[in-house]
XYZ file of N, CA and C in Angstrom:
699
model
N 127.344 75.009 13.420
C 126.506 74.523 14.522
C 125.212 75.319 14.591
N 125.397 76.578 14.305
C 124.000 77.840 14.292
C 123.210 77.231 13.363
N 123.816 77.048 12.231
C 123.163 76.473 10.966
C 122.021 75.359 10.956
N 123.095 74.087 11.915
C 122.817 73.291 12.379
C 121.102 72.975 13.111
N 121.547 73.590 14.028
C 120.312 74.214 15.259
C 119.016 74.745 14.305
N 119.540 75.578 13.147
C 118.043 76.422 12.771
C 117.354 75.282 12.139
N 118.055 74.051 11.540
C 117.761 73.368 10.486
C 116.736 72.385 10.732
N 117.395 71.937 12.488
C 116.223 71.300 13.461
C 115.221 71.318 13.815
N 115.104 73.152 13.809
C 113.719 73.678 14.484
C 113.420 74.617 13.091
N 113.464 73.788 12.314
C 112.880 74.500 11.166
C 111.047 74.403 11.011
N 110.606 73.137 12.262
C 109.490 73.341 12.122
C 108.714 73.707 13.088
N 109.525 75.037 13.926
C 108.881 75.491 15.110
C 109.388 76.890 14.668
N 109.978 76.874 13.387
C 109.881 78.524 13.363
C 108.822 79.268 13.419
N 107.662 79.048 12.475
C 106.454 79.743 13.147
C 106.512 79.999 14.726
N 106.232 78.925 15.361
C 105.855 79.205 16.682
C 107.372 80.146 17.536
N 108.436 79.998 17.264
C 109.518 80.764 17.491
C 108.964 82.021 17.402
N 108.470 82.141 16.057
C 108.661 83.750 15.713
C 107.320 84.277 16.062
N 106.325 83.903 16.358
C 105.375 84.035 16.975
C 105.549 84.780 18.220
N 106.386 83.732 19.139
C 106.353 84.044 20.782
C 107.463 84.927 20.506
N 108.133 85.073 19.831
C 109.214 86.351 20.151
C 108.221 87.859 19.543
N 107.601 87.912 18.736
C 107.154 88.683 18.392
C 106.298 89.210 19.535
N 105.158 88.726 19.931
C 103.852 88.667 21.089
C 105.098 88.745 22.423
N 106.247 88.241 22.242
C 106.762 88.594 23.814
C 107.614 90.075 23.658
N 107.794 90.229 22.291
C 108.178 91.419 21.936
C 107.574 93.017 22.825
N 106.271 92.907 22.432
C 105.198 93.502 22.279
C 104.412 93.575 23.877
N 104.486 92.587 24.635
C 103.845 92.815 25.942
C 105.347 93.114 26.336
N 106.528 92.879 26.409
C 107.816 93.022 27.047
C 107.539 94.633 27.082
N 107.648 95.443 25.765
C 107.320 97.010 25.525
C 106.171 97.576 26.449
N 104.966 96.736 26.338
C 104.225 97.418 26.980
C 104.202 97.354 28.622
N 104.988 96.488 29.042
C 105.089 95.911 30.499
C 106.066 97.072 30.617
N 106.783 97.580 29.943
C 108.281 98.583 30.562
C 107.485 99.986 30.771
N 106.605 100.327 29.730
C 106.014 101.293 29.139
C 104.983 102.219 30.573
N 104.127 100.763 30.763
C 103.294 101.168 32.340
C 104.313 101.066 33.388
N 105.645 100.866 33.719
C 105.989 100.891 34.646
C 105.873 102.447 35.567
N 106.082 103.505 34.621
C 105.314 105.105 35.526
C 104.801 104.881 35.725
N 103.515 103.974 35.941
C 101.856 104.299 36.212
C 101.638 103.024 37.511
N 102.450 102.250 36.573
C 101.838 101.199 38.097
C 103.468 100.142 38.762
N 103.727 100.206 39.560
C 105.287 99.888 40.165
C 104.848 98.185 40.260
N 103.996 97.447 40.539
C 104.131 96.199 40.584
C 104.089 95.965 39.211
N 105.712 94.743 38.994
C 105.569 94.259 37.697
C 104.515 93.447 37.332
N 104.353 92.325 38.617
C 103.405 91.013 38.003
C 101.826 92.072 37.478
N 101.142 92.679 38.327
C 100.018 93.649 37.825
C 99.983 93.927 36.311
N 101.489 94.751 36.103
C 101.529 95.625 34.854
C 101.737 93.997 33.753
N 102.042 93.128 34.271
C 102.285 92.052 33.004
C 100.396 91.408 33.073
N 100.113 91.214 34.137
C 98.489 90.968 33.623
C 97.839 91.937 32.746
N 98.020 93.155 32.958
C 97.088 94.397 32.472
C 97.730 93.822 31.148
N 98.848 94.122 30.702
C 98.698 93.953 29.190
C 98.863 92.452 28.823
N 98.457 91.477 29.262
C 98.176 90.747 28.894
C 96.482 90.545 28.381
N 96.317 91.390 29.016
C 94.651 90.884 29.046
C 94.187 92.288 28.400
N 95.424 93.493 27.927
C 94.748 93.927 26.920
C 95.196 93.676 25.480
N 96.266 92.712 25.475
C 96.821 91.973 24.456
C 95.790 91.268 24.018
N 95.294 90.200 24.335
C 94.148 89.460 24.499
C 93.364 89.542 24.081
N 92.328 90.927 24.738
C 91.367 92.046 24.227
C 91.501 92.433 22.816
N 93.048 92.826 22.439
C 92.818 93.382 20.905
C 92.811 92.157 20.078
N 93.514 91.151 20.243
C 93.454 90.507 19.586
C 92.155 89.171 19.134
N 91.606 89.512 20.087
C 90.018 89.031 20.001
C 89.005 89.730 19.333
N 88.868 90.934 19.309
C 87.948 92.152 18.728
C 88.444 91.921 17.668
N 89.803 91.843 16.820
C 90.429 91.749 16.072
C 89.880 90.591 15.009
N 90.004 89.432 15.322
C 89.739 88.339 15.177
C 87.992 88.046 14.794
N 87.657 88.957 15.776
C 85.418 88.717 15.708
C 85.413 89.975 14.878
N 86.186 91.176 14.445
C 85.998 91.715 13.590
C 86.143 91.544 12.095
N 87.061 90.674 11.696
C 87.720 90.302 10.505
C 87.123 88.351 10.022
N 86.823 88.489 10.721
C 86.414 86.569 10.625
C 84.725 86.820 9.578
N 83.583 87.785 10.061
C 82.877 88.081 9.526
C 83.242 88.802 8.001
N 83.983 89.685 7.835
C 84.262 90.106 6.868
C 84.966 88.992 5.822
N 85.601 88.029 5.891
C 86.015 86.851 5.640
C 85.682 86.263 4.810
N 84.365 86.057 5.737
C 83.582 84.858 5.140
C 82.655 85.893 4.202
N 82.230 87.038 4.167
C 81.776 87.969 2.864
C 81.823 87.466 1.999
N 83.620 87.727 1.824
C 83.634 87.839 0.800
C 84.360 86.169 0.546
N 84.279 85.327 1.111
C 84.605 84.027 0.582
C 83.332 84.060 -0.147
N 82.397 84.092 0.432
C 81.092 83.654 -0.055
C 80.731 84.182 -1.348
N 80.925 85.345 -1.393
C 80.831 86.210 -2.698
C 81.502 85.759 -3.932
N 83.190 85.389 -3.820
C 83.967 84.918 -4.635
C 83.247 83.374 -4.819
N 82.936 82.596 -4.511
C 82.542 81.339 -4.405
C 81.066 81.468 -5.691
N 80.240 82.290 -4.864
C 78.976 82.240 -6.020
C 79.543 83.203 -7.385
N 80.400 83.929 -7.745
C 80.899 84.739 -8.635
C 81.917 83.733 -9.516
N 82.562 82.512 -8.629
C 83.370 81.883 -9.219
C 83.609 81.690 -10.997
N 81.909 81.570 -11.243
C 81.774 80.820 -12.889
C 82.234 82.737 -13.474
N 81.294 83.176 -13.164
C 81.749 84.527 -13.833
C 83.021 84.734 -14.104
N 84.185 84.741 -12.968
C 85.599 84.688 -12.957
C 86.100 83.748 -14.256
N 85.863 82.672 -14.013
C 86.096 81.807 -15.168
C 86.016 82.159 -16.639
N 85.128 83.114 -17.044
C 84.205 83.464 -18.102
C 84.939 84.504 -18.815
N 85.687 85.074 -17.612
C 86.041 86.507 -17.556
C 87.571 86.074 -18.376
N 88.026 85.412 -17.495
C 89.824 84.950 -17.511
C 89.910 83.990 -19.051
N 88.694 83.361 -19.133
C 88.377 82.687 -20.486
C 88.910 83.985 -21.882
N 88.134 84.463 -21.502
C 87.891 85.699 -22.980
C 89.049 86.350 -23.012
N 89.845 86.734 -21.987
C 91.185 87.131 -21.807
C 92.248 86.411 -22.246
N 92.513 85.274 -22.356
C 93.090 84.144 -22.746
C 92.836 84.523 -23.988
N 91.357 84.111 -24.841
C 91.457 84.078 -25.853
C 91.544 85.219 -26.704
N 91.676 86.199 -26.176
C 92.341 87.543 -26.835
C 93.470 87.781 -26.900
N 93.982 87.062 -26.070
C 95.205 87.359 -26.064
C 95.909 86.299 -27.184
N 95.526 85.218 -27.695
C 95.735 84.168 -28.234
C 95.809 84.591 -29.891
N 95.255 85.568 -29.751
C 94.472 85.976 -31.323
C 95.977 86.620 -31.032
N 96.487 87.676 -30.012
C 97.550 88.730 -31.063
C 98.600 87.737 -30.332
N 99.066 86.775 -29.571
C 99.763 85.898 -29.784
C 99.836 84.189 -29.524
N 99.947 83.706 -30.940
C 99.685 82.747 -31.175
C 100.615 81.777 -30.157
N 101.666 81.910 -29.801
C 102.662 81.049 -28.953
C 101.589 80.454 -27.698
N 100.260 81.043 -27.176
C 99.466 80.750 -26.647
C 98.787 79.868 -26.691
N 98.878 79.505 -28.308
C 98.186 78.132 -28.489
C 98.656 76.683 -28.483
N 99.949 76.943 -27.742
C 101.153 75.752 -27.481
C 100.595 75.599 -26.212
N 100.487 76.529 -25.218
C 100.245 76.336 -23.579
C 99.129 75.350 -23.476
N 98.128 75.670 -24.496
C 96.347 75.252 -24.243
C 96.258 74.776 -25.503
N 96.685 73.479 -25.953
C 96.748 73.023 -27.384
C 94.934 72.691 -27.541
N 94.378 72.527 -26.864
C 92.962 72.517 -27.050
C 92.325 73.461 -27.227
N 93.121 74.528 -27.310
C 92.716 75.763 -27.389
C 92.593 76.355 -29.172
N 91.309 76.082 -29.728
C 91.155 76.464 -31.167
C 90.642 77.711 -31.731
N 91.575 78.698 -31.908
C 90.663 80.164 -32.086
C 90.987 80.388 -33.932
N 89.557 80.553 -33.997
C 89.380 80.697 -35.615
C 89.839 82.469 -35.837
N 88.581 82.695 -36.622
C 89.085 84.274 -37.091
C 87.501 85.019 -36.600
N 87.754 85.632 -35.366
C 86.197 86.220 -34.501
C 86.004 87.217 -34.970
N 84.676 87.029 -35.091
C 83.937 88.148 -35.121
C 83.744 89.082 -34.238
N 83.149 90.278 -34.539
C 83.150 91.390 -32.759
C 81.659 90.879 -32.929
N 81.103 89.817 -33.118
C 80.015 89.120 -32.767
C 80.034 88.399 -31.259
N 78.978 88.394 -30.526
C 79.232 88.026 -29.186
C 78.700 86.583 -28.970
N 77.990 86.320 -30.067
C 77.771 84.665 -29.862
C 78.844 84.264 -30.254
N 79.422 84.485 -31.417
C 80.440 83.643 -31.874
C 82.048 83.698 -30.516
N 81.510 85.052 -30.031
C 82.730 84.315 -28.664
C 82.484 83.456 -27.850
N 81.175 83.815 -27.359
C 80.805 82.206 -26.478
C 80.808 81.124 -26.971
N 80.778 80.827 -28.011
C 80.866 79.353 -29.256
C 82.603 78.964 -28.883
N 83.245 80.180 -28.964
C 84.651 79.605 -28.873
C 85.229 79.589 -27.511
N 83.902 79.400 -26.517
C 84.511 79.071 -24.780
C 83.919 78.099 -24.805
N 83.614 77.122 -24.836
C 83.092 75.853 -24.793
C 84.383 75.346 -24.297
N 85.849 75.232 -24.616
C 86.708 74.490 -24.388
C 87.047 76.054 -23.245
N 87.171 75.472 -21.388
C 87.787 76.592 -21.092
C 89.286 76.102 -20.453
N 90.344 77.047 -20.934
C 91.511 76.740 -20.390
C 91.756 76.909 -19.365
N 91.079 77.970 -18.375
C 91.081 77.789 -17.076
C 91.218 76.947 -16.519
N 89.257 76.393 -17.036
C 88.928 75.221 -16.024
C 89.856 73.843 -15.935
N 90.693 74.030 -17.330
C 91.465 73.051 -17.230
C 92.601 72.782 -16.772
N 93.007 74.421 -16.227
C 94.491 74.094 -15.561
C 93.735 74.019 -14.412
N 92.943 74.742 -13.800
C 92.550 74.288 -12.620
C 92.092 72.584 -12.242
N 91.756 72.198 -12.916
C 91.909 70.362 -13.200
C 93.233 70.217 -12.911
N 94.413 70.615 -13.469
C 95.386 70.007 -13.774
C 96.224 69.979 -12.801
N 96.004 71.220 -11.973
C 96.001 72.049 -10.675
C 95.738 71.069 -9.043
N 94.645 70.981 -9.438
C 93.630 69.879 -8.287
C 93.798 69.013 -9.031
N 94.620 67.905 -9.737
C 94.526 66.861 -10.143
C 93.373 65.997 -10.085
N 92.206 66.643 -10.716
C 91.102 66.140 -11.152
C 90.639 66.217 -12.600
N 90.329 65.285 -13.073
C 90.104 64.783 -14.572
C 88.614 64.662 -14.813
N 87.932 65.304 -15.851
C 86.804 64.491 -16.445
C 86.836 63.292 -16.544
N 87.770 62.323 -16.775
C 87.638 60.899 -17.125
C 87.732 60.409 -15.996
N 87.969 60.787 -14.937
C 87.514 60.337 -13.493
C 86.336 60.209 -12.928
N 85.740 59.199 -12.413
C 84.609 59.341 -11.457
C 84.162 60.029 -10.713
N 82.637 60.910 -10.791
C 82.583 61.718 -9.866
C 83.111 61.454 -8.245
N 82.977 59.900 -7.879
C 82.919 59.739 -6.255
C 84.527 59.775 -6.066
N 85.631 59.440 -6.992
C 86.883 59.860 -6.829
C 87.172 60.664 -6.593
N 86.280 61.941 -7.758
C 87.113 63.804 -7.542
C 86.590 63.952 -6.195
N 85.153 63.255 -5.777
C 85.080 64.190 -4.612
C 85.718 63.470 -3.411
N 86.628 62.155 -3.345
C 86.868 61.746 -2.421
C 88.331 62.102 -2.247
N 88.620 62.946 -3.731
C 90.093 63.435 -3.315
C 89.767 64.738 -3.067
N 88.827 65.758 -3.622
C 88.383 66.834 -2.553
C 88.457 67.127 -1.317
N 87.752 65.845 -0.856
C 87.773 65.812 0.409
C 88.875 65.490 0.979
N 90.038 64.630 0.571
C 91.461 64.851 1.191
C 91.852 65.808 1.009
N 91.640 66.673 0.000
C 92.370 67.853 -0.004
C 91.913 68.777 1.385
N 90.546 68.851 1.618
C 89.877 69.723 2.229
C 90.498 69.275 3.805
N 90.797 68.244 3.885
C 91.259 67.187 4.647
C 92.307 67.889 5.109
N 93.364 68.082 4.394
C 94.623 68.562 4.618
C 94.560 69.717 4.891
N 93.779 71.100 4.628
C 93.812 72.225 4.735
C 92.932 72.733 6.047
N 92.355 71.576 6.303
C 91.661 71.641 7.758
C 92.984 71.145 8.995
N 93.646 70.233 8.342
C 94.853 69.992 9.066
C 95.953 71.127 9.752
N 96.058 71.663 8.008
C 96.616 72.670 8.370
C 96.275 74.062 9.142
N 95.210 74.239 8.925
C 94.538 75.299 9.591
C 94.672 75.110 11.417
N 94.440 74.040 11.508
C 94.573 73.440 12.887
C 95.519 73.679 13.531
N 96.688 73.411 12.665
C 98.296 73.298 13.103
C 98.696 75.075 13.371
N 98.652 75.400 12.495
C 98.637 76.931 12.808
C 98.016 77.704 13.747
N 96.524 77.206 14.121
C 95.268 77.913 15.294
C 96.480 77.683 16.257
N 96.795 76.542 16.587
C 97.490 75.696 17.943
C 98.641 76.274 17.928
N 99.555 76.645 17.033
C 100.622 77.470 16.890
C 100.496 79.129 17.137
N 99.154 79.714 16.790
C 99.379 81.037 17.619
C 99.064 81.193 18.699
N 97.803 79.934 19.426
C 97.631 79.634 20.921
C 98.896 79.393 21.647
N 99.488 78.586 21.338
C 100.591 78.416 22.606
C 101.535 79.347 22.254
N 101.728 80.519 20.690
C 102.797 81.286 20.912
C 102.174 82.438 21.809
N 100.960 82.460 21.610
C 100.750 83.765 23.050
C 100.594 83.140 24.300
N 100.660 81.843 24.850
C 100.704 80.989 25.779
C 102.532 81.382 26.537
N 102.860 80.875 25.409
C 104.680 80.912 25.795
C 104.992 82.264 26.069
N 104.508 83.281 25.132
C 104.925 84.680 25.539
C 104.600 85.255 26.665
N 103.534 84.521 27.392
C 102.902 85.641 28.336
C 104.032 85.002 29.578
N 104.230 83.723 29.892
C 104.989 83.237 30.148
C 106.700 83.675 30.484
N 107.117 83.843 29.255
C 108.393 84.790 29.102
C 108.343 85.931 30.132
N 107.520 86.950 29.750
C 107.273 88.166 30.052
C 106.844 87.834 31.442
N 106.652 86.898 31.881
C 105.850 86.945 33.449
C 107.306 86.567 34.088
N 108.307 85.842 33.632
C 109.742 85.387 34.034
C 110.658 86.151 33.660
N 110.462 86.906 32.914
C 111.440 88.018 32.134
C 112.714 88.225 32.921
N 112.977 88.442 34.038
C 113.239 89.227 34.980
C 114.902 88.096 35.093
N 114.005 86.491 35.674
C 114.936 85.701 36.333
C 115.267 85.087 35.490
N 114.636 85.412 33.653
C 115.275 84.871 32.527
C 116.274 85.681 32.199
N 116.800 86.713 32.628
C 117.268 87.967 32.400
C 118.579 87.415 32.988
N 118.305 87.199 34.360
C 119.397 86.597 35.197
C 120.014 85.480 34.967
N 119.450 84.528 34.642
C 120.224 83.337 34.230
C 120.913 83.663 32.766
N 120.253 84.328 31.835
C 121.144 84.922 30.946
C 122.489 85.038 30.779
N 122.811 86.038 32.098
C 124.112 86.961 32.486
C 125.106 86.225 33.140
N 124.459 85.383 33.734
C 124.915 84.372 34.318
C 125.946 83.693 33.530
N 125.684 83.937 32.054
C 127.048 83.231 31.356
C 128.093 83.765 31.406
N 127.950 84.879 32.009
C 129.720 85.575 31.694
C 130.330 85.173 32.601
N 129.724 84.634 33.693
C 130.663 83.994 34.682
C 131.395 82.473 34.582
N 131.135 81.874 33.181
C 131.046 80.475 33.230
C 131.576 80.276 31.637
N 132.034 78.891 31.249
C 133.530 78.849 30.174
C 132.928 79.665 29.240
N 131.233 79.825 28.631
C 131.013 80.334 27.504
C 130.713 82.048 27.669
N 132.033 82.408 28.744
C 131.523 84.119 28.937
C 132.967 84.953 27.363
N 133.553 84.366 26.889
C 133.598 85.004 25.208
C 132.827 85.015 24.516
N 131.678 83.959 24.545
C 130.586 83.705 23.519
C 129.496 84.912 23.653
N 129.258 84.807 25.251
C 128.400 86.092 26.026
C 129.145 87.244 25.367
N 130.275 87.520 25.667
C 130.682 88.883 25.635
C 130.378 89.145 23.644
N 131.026 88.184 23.425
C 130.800 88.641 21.944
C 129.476 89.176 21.248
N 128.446 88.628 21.199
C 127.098 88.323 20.970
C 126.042 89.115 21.893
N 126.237 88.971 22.873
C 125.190 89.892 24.171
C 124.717 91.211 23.242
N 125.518 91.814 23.071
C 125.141 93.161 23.120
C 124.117 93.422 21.496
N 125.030 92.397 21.157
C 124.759 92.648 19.331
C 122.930 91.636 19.152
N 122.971 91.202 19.911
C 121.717 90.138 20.140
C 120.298 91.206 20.452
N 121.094 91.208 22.053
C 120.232 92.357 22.444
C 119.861 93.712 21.863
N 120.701 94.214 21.171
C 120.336 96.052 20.549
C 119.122 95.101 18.902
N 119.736 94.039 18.840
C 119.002 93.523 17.266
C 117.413 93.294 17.928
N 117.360 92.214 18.850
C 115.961 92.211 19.515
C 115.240 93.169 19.801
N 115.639 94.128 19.827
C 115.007 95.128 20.526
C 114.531 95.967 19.169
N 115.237 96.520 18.286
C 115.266 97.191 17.125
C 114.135 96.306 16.397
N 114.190 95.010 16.378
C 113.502 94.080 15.152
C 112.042 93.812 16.140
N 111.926 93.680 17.320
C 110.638 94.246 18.267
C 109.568 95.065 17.870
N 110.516 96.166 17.930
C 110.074 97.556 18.387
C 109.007 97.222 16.580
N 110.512 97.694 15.498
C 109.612 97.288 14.369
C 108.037 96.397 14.047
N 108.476 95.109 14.693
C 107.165 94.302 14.179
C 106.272 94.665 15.332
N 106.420 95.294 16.602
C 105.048 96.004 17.061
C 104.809 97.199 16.189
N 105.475 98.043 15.443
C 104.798 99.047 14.897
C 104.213 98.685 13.548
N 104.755 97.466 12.592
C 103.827 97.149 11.752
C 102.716 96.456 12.132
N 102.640 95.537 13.322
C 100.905 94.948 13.719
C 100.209 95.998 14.016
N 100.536 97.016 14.637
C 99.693 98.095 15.223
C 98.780 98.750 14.027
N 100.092 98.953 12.652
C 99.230 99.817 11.260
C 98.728 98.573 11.211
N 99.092 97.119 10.716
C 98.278 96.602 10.119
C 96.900 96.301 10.669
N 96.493 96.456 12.103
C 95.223 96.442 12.594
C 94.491 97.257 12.456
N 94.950 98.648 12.232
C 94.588 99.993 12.082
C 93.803 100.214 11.118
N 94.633 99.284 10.138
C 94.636 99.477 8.696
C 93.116 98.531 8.074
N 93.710 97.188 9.086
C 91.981 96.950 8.655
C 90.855 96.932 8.976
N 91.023 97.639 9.753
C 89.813 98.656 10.856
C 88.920 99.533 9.725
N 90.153 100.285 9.944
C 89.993 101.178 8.871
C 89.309 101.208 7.096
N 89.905 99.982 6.709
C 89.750 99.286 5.267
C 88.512 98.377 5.172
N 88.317 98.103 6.451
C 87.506 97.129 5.949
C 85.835 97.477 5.792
């Protein structure tokens, strides 16, 4: 039946693991200020809104750096190509089984002459798995490749979408949690009084010490990994 259940919401695991994570993480920090400030609802705004805070600076810090180096890789692209070309075909020379992968691939006997290597990139195997890759063909029409481009681009804008909307409402749902925590807490416990209190008793404890342990963890790896590209970048 567990099995069952995961198999259903196999396409809300993202957003599952999202809001448990982000409710992880303000849950800690909501317990954390309780020395400092005694009203809960207060201490769940404050870190909400410095949840918020990091993760926005976060976001306007790394979005610029991003696009850098998209941009960079993009105009460097042919170079890359050029590069991975000559590699291929060196490697082809000390093994020939290479020339089964890329049967268009014709390497004579080179010279450490440097024209005669560019003579033998004219055919590049790259570019052609990357064709083969993006299922786009020379013998295709330009207005085809680019009208399946554009579905492609299509889809990855889709997806991008689906995901934005998936970490919006998982910090939506979390703040949520954490603002109910309390009387979600209660209805919880509430099972041991009622037919499924073996299920409670069994599971409760082992649930709870795991949540908490697997929490604690993924707040201390977001913390390095922000740190980290603070730091790195």
């Amino acid at each position: 039946m567990l099995f069952g259940l995961v198999f259903l919401l196999r396409s809300f695991f993202l957003l599952l693991f999202l809001t448990f994570v982000f409710s992880a993480i303000q849950a800690n920090g909501v317990n954390r200020l309780g020395k400092y400030i005694r009203n809960r609802l207060v201490r769940v705004f404050v870190v909400a809104a410095i949840f918020l805070t990091v993760l926005s600076m976060t976001f306007v810090f790394l979005v610029p750096k991003v696009k850098v180096q998209t941009e960079l890789f993009i105009n460097q692209f042919s170079s890359y190509l050029v590069r991975v070309d000559q590699e291929i075909l060196e490697l082809s020379i000390k093994y020939p089984v290479i020339n089964e992968i890329f049967p268009k691939l014709v390497v004579e006997e080179m010279e450490n002459n440097q024209q005669e290597k560019k003579k033998n990139l004219g055919y590049s195997p790259t570019r052609s798995m990357l064709q083969q890759l993006l299922k786009i063909g020379e013998e295709s029409g330009g207005i085809e490749n680019i009208n399946y481009l554009l579905g492609r681009l299509g889809n990855i804008g889709g997806k991008i979408a689906t995901v934005t909307s998936t970490f919006l409402l998982s910090i939506l749902f979390s703040f949520l949690i954490v603002l109910d925590m309390p009387r979600l807490a209660a209805s919880v416990r509430e099972l041991e009084y009622t037919k499924l209190r073996f299920v409670y008793l069994s599971v409760a404890d082992e649930i709870r010490d795991f949540s908490r342990v697997l929490g604690r963890a993924l707040e201390a790896q977001l913390l390095v990994a922000i740190v980290n590209s603070i730091l790195t970048a």
